[in-house]
XYZ file of C-alpha atoms in Angstrom:
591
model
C 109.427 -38.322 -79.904
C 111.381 -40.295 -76.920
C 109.976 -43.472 -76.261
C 108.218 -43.892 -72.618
C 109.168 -46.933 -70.560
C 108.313 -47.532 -67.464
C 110.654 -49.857 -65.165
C 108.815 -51.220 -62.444
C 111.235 -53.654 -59.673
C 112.071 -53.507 -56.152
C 115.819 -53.600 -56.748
C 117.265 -49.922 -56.930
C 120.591 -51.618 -58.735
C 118.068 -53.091 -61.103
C 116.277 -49.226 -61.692
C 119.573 -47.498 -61.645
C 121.089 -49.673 -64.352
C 118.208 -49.912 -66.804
C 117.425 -46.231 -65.916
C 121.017 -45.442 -66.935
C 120.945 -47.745 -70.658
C 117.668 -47.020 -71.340
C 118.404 -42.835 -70.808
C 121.673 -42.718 -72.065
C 119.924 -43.891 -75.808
C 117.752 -41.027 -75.376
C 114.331 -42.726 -73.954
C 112.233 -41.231 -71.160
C 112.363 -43.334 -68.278
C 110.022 -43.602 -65.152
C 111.158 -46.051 -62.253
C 108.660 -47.472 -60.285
C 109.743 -49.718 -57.219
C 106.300 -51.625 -56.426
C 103.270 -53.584 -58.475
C 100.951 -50.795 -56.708
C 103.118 -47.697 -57.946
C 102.488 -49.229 -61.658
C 98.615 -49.289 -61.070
C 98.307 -45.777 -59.167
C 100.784 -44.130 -61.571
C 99.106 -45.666 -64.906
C 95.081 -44.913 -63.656
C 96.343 -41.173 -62.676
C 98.993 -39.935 -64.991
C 98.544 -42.516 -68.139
C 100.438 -45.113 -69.469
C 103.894 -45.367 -70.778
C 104.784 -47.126 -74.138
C 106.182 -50.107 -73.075
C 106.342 -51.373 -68.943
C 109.468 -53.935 -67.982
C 108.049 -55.318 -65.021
C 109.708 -57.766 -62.494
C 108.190 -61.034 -61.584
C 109.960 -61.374 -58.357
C 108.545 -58.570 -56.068
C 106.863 -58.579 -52.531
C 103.465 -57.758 -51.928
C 102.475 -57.735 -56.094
C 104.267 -60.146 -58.018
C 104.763 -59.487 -61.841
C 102.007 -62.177 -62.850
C 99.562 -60.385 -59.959
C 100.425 -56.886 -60.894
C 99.999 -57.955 -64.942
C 96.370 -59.177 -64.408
C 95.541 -55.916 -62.354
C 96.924 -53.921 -64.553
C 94.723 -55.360 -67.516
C 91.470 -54.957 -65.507
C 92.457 -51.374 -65.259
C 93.389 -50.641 -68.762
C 89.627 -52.363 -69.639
C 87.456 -50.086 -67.106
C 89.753 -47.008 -68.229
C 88.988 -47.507 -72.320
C 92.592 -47.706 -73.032
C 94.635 -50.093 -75.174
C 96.798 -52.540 -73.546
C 100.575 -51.280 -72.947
C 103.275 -54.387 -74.029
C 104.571 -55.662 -70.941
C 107.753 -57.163 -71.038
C 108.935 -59.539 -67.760
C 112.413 -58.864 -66.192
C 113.948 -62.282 -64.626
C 116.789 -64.145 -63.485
C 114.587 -67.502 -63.389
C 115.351 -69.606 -66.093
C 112.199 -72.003 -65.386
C 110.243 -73.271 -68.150
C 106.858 -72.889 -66.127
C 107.542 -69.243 -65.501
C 108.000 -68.736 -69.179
C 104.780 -70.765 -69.973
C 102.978 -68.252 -67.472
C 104.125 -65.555 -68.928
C 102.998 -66.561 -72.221
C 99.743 -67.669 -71.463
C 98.973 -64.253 -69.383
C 99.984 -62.144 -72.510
C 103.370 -60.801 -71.955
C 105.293 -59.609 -74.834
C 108.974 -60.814 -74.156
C 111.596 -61.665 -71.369
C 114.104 -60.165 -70.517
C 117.468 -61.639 -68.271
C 118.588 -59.674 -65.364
C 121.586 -59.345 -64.886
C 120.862 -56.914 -68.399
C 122.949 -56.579 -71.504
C 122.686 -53.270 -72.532
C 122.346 -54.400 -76.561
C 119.886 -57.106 -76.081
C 117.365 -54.709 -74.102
C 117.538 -52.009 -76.150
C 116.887 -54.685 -79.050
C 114.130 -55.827 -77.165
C 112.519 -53.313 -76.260
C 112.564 -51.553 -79.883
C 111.319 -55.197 -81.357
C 108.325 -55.362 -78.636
C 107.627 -51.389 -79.345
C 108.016 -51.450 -83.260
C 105.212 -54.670 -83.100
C 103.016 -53.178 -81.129
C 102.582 -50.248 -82.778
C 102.306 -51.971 -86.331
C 99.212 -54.012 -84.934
C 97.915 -51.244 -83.586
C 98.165 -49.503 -86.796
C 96.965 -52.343 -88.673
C 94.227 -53.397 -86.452
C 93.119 -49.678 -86.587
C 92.744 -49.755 -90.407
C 91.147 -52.762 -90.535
C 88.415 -51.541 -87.822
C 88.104 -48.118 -88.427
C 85.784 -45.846 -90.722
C 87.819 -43.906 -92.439
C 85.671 -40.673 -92.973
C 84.300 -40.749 -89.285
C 86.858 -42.442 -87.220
C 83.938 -44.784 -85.669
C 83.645 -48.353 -85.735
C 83.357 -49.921 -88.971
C 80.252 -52.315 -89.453
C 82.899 -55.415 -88.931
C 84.023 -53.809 -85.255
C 80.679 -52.522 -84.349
C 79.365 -55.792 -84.127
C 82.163 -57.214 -82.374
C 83.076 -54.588 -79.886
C 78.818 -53.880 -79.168
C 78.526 -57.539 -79.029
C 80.972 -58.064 -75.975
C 79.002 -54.910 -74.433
C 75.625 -55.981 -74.440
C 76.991 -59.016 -72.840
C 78.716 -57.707 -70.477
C 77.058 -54.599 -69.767
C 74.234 -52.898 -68.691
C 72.660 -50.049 -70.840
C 70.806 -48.626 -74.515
C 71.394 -50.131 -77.631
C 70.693 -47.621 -80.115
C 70.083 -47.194 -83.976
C 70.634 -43.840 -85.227
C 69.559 -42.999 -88.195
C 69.828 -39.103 -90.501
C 66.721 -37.662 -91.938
C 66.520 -36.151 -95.140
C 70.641 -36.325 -95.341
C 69.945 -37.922 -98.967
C 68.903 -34.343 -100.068
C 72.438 -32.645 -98.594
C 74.121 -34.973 -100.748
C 71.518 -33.823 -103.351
C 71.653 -30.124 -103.355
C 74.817 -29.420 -101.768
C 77.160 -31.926 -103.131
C 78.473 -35.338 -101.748
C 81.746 -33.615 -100.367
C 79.294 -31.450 -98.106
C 77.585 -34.585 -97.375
C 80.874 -35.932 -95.920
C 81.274 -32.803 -93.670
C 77.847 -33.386 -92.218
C 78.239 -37.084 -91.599
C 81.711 -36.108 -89.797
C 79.998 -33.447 -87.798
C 77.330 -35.528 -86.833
C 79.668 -37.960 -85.541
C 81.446 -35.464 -83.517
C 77.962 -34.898 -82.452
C 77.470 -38.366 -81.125
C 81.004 -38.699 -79.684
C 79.775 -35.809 -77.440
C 76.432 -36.694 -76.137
C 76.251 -40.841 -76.066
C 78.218 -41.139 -71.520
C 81.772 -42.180 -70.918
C 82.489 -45.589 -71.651
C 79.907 -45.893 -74.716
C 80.885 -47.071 -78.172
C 79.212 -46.479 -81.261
C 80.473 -47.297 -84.968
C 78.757 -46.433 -88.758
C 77.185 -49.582 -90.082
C 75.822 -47.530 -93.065
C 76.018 -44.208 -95.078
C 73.927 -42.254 -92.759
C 73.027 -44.929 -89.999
C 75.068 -45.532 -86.963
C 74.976 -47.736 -83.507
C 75.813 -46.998 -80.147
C 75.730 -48.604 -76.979
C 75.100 -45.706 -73.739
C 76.702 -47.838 -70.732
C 74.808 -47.512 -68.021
C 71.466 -45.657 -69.782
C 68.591 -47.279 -67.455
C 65.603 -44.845 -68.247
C 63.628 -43.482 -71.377
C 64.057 -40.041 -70.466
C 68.016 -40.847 -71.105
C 67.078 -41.691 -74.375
C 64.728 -38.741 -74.902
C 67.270 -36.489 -73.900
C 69.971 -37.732 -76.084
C 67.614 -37.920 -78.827
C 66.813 -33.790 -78.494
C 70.475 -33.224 -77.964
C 71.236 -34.864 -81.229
C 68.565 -33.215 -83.308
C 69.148 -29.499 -82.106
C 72.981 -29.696 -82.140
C 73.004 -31.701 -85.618
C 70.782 -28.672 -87.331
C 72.487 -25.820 -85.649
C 76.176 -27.554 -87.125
C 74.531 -27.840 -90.199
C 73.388 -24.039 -90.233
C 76.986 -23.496 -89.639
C 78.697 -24.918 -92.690
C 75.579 -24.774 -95.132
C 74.299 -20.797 -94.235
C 71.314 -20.277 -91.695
C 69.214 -20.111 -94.900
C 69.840 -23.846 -94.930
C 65.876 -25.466 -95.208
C 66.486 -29.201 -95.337
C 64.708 -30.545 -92.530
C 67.707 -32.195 -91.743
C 67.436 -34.372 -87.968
C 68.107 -37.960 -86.174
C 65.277 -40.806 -85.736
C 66.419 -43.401 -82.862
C 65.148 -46.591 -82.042
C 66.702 -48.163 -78.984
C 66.178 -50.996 -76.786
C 67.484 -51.524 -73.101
C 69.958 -53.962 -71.989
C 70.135 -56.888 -70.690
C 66.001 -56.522 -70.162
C 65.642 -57.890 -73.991
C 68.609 -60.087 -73.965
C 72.209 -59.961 -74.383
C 72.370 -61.254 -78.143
C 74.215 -58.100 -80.277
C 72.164 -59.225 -83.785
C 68.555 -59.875 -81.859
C 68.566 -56.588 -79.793
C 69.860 -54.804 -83.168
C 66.563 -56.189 -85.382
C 64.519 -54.825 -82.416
C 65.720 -51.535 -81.830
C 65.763 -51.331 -86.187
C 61.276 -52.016 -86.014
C 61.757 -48.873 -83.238
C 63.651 -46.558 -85.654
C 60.975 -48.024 -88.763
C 58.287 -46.870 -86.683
C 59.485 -43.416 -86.068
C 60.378 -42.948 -89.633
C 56.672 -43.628 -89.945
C 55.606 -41.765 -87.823
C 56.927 -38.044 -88.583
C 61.054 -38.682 -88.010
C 63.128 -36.291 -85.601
C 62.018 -38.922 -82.399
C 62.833 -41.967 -80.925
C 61.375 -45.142 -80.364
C 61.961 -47.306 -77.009
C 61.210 -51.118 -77.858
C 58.868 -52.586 -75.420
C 56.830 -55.899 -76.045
C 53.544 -54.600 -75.117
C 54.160 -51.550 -77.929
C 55.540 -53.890 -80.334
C 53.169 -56.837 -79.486
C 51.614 -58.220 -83.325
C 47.702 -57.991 -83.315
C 46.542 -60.888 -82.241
C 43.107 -62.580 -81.809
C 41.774 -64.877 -78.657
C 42.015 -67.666 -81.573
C 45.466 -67.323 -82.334
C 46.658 -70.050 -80.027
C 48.289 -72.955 -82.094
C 49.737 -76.495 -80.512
C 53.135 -77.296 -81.549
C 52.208 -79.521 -84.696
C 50.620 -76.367 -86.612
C 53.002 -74.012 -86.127
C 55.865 -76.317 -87.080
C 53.728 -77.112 -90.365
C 53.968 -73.419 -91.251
C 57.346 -72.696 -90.001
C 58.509 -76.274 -91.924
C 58.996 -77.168 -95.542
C 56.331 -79.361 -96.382
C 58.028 -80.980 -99.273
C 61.606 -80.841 -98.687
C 63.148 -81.053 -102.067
C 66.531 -82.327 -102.269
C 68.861 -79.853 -103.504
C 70.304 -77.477 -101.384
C 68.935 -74.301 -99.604
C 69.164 -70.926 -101.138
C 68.668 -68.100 -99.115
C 68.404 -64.459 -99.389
C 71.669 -62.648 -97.654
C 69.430 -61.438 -94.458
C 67.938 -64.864 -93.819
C 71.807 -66.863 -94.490
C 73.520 -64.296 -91.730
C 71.144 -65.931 -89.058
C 71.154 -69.261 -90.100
C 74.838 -68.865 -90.680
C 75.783 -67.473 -87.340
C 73.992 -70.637 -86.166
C 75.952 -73.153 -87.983
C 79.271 -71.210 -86.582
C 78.039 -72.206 -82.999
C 76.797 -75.343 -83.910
C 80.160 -76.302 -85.257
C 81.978 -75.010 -82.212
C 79.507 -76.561 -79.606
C 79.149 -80.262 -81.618
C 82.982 -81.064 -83.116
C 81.644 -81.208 -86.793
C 83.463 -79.697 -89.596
C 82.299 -77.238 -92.740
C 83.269 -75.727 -95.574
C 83.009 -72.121 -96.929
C 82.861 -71.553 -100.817
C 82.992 -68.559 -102.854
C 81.967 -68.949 -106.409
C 83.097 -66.148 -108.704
C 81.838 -66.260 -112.471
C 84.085 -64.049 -114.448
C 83.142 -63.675 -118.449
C 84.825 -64.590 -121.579
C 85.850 -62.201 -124.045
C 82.980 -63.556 -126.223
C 79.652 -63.758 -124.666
C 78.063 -60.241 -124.294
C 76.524 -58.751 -121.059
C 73.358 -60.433 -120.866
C 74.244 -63.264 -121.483
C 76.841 -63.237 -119.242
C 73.928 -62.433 -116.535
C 71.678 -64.876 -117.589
C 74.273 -67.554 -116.981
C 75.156 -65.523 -113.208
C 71.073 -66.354 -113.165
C 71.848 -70.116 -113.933
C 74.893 -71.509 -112.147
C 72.973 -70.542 -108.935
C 70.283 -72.948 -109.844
C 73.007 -75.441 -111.104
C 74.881 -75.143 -107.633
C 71.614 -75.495 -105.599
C 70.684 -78.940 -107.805
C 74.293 -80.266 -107.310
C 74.422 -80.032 -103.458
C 72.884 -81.917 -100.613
C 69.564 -80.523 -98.751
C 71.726 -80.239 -95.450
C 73.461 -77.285 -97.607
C 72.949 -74.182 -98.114
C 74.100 -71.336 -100.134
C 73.343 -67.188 -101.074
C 74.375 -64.627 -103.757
C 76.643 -62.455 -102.398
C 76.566 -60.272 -105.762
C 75.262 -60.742 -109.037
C 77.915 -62.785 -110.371
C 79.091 -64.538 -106.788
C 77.364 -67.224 -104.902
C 78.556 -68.260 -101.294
C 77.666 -72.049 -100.272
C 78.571 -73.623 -96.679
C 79.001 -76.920 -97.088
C 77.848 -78.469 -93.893
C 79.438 -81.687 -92.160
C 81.965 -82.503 -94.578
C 85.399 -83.226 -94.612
C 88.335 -81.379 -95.533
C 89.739 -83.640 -97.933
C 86.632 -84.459 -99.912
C 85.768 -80.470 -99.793
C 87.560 -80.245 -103.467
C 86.007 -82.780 -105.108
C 82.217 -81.310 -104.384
C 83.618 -78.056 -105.790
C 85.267 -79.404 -108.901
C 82.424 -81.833 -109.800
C 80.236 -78.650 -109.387
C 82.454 -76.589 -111.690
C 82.958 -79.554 -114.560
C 79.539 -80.716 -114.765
C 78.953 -76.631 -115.728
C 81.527 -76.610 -118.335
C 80.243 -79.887 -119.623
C 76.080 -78.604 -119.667
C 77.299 -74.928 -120.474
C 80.428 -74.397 -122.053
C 83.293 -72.180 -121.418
C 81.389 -68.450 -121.663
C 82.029 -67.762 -118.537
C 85.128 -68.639 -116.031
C 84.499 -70.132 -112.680
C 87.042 -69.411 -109.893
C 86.510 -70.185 -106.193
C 88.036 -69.598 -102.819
C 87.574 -72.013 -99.985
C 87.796 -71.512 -96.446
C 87.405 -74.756 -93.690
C 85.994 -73.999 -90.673
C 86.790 -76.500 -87.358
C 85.404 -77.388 -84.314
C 88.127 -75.545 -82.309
C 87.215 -71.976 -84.204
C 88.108 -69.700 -81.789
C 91.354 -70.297 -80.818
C 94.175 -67.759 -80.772
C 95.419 -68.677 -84.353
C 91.970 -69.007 -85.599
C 91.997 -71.874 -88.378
C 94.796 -70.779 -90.363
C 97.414 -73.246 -91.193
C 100.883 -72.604 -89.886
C 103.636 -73.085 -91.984
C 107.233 -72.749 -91.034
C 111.117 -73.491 -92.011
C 113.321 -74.705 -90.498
C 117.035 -74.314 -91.135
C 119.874 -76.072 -89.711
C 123.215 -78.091 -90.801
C 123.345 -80.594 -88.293
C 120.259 -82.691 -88.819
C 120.015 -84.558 -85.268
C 119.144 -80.545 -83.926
C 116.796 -80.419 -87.547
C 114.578 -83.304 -86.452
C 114.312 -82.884 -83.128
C 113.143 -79.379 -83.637
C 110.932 -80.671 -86.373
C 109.475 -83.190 -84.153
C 108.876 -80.446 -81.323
C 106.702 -78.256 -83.412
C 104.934 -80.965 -85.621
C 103.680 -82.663 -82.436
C 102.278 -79.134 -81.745
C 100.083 -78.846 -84.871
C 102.700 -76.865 -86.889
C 103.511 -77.761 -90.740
C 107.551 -77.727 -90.683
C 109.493 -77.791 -93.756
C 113.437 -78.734 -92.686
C 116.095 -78.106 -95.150
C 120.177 -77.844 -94.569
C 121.529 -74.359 -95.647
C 120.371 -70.901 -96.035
C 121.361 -71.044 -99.895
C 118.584 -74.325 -99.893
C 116.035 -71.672 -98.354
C 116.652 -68.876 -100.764
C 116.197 -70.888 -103.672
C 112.949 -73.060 -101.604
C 111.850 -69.417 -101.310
C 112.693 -68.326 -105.127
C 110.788 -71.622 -106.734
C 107.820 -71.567 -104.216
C 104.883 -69.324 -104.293
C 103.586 -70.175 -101.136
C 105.909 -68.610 -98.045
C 106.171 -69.468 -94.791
C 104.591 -68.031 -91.889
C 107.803 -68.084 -90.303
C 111.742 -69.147 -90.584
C 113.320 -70.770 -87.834
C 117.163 -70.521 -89.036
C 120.684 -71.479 -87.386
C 123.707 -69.160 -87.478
C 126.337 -71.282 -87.580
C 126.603 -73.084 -90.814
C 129.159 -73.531 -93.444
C 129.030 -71.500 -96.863
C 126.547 -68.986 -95.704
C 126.218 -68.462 -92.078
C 122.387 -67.755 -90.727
C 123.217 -63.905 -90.441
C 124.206 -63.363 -94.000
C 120.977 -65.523 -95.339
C 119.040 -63.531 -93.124
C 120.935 -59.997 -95.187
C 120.105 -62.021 -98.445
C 116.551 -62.870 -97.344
C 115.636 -59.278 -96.611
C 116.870 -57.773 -99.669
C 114.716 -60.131 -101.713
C 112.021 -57.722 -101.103
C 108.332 -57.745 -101.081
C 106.600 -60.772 -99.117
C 109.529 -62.637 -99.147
C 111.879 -59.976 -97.978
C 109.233 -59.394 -94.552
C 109.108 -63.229 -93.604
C 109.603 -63.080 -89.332
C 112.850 -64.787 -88.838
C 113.839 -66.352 -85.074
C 117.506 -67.248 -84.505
C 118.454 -70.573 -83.458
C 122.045 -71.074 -81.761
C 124.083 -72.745 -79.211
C 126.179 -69.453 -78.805
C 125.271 -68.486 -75.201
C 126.702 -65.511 -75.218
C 124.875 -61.781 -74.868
C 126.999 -60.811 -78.057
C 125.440 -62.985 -80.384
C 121.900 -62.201 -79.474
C 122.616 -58.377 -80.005
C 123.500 -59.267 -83.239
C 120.682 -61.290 -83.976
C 117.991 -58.759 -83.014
C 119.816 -55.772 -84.277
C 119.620 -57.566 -87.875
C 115.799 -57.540 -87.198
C 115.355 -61.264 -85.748
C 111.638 -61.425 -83.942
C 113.648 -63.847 -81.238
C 116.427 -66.217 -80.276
C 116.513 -69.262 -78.992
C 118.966 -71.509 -77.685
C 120.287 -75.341 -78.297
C 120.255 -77.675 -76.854
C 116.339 -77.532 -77.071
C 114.054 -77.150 -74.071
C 110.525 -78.315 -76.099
C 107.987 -76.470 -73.968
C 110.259 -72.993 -74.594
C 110.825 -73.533 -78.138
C 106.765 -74.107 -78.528
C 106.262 -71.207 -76.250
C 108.313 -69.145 -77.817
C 107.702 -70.096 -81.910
C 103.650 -70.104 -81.092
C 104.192 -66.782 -79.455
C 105.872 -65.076 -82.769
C 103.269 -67.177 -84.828
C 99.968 -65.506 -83.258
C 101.701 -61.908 -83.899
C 102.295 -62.831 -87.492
C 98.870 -64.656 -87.966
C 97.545 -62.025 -86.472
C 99.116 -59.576 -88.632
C 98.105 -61.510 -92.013
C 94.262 -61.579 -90.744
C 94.489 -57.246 -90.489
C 96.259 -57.269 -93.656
C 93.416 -59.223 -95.381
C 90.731 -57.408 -94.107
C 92.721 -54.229 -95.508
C 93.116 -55.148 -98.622
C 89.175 -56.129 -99.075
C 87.816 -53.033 -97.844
């Protein structure tokens, strides 16, 4: 299928010659000649796969006509298109801008035919990996709903933002479908009823499965009960009627939906709180005969209390307190550590303190037998707990996993807690079962684009004055930079190292093996280390070279002497897409 791109500037040389490249390699073209065209064209006839937009234009500029168009793309539903800026300017501050306001590339007027067909396939081919990726990583695979990871983030930024019902939805009596007619029935009614839900919850909703048969949604705009009565009869007569369908109108099993929902903002904006009280609404229907909903309300919900029940602030911190805080650490159950976890997140984020997450993982030895192996799961939880400080505080994930967040600590004394913990075991214990553990350090400045991920790159050049300075550059901006002088140096850095880099920064002209044949060399390694992102460094300023460069693959080019606020632009721009890219594949790979 032709790729769509839309070229929006208020030249007509401009639209006639990238109308003419862009065509003549068989791509369907739409030329636009304003900011406004762009926003009435996209929010009436749908948007194209990649927009070159001009900076430089009356009335809209690029930047203006950028933000709008973003604003759009939110209240429409739709995924942001790559936008990719066409200029003459060669100022570092309009760069920066562009950057910072999300752009995916620029592009030089006058054009080189090579180098924006190049770019444009690059910005394209990344965009839709991430959305592939990020789609995989967020999506339930039988349903095509939110996973329980997205719900909570995408329903989280809507009962913040929005106004509407949060509600739990919840299948009765699907355990006996799976029972009588078999799980892969079970699937075709879960699928159904999600089809179901798609159908009835208003435009602009979401809703994701956090369970096997329980789901969320958040109705924008839902204001009134008999909106949720409504939906909630909708949902039960369509859900049996499908189910008559596929299972024969003989089909008994008092199969329905219970609901329990809660309004927003009139409870709060707080995704987790409103979820726990629209949950004690869909407990009480289930209690209460199933197939109905349940609106949260205080008065409803209120606990039975007597005229007595008053308490001053010294009693009910005595029996909300530990009266005898021991001093070992504090286990929790996994409900009970997600609050008090979450908290500790924005703590960290709101104070500038520093943790540390741990994941122990006990693995057996070939000669202790399965209950023993258990009993000693049982154990090192008590062992951790005794070997920590009471300001810590720690859960079992699964039987033979405990996860501890070390509070306040510093990074580099984060490995000898964990190593004293795992020695003084072996040394009380023995060797029957194996202790592994994965760390993770959380900062104050969680958050940010790149989250907390360190970012390691390479740097390769002969001429070392254009090494360090480059080194320098970067370092100053928080990046870990590894220089060496050749491309054979990084193949073999790359062959005796098991740790890669995020990214390779890598010269073309150098003796013995030139940066374009390492970069031929480096991809036919293969595997991890044949997909490193590679950006070309060079004091060639001609159009030529760059063609060359991207058409090998190259995420970017950049050119010597240095400019340092470009070269940081440009290297932290290539970094978030890759970080980015590593956090999807990791979530991937777990589920």
């Amino acid at each position: 299928m032709a790729k769509w791109i839309m070229v929006v500037d208020d030249d007509v040389s401009n639209l006639q010659m990238a109308g003419h490249i862009l065509s003549k390699n068989n791509m369907r073209v739409t030329a636009l000649k304003s900011g406004k065209a762009l926003l009435d064209y996209v929010d009436t006839k749908g948007s194209p796969d990649l927009i070159l937009l001009d900076i430089k234009m009356p009335e809209l500029d690029g930047f203006e006509t950028l933000k709008l168009l973003r604003e759009l793309e939110k209240n429409k539903g739709i995924h942001e298109t790559p936008v990719v800026f066409l200029t003459a300017d060669e100022n570092t501050e309009t760069e920066s801008r562009g950057f910072e306001v999300g752009v995916s590339d620029f592009i030089r007027k006058p054009f080189n035919p090579d180098v924006l067909l190049r770019r444009i396939d690059n910005v394209i081919s990344t965009s839709n990996e991430m959305l592939s990726l990020r789609s995989e990583a967020t999506t339930d695979k039988l349903t095509g709903f939110l996973n329980k990871a997205a719900t909570g983030i995408e329903l989280s930024k809507m009962c913040y933002n929005d106004t509407g019902c949060l509600m739990m939805i919840d299948l009765d009596s699907f355990k006996l479908v799976n029972d009588i007619y078999g799980h892969e029935m079970g699937d075709k009614v879960l699928i159904a009823f999600s089809n179901i839900i798609k159908e009835v919850i208003p435009p602009g909703s979401k809703a994701g499965r956090i369970g096997g048969d329980e789901f969320v949604a958040f109705c924008k705009g839902f204001t009134e009960e008999e909106s949720v009565a409504k939906i909630t009869r909708d949902m039960n007569e369509m859900l049996v009627k499908a189910a008559k369908e596929m299972m024969g109108e003989d089909m008994n099993i008092p199969l329905g939906t219970s609901v329990g929902a809660i309004m927003v903002p009139k409870y709060g904006n707080d995704y987790t709180s409103l979820l726990k009280l629209a949950d004690k609404g869909l407990y009480k229907v289930k209690k209460n005969g199933k197939h109905g909903y349940e609106l949260y309300n205080t008065d409803s919900f209120a606990e039975e209390e007597t005229d007595s029940a008053v308490m001053d602030i010294v009693s009910l911190s005595e029996i909300l307190g530990e009266r005898n805080i021991p001093n070992v650490a504090l286990q929790m159950d996994m409900d009970a550590f997600s609050y008090v976890y979450r908290y500790i997140i924005r703590y960290i984020a709101r104070h500038n303190v520093n943790a540390c997450k741990v994941l122990f993982t006990l693995e057996s030895s070939e000669k202790v037998d399965i209950q023993k192996y258990k009993d000693l799961c049982d154990e090192f939880g008590n062992h951790v707990r005794q070997s920590l400080r009471k300001s810590d505080i720690l859960t079992r994930s699964r039987y033979n996993q405990y996860y501890v967040f070390l509070t306040d600590i510093r990074e580099e004394f984060t490995k000898k807690v964990v190593d004293n913990i795992i020695e003084s075991w072996y040394q009380e214990k023995g060797r029957d079962v194996v202790i592994k553990y994965d760390t993770e350090f959380v900062r104050s400045e969680i958050g940010s684009a790149l989250g907390d991920e360190d970012r390691n790159v390479i740097i390769v050049d002969d001429e070392d004055i254009s090494l360090d300075m480059a080194a320098k550059i970067l370092r100053e901006d928080g990046v870990n930079v590894t220089t060496l002088n050749s491309g054979e140096a990084l193949l073999k850095h790359l062959e005796e190292n098991e740790e890669l880099p995020d990214l390779v920064l890598m010269d073309i002209n150098m003796p013995g093996m030139d940066g374009y044949e390492t970069f031929r060399k480096l991809r036919s390694m293969g595997g991890d280390q044949g997909r490193i992102s590679v950006i070309f460094l060079t004091a060639d300023d001609s159009s030529g070279a760059e063609a060359e460069g991207l058409a090998l693959g190259a995420m970017d080019f950049i050119r010597k002497p240095y400019v340092a606020e470009i070269l940081k632009l440009r290297v932290n721009h290539i970094l978030e897409l890759v970080m980015l890219r590593k956090r999807f594949v990791k979530i991937i790979r777990r589920k």
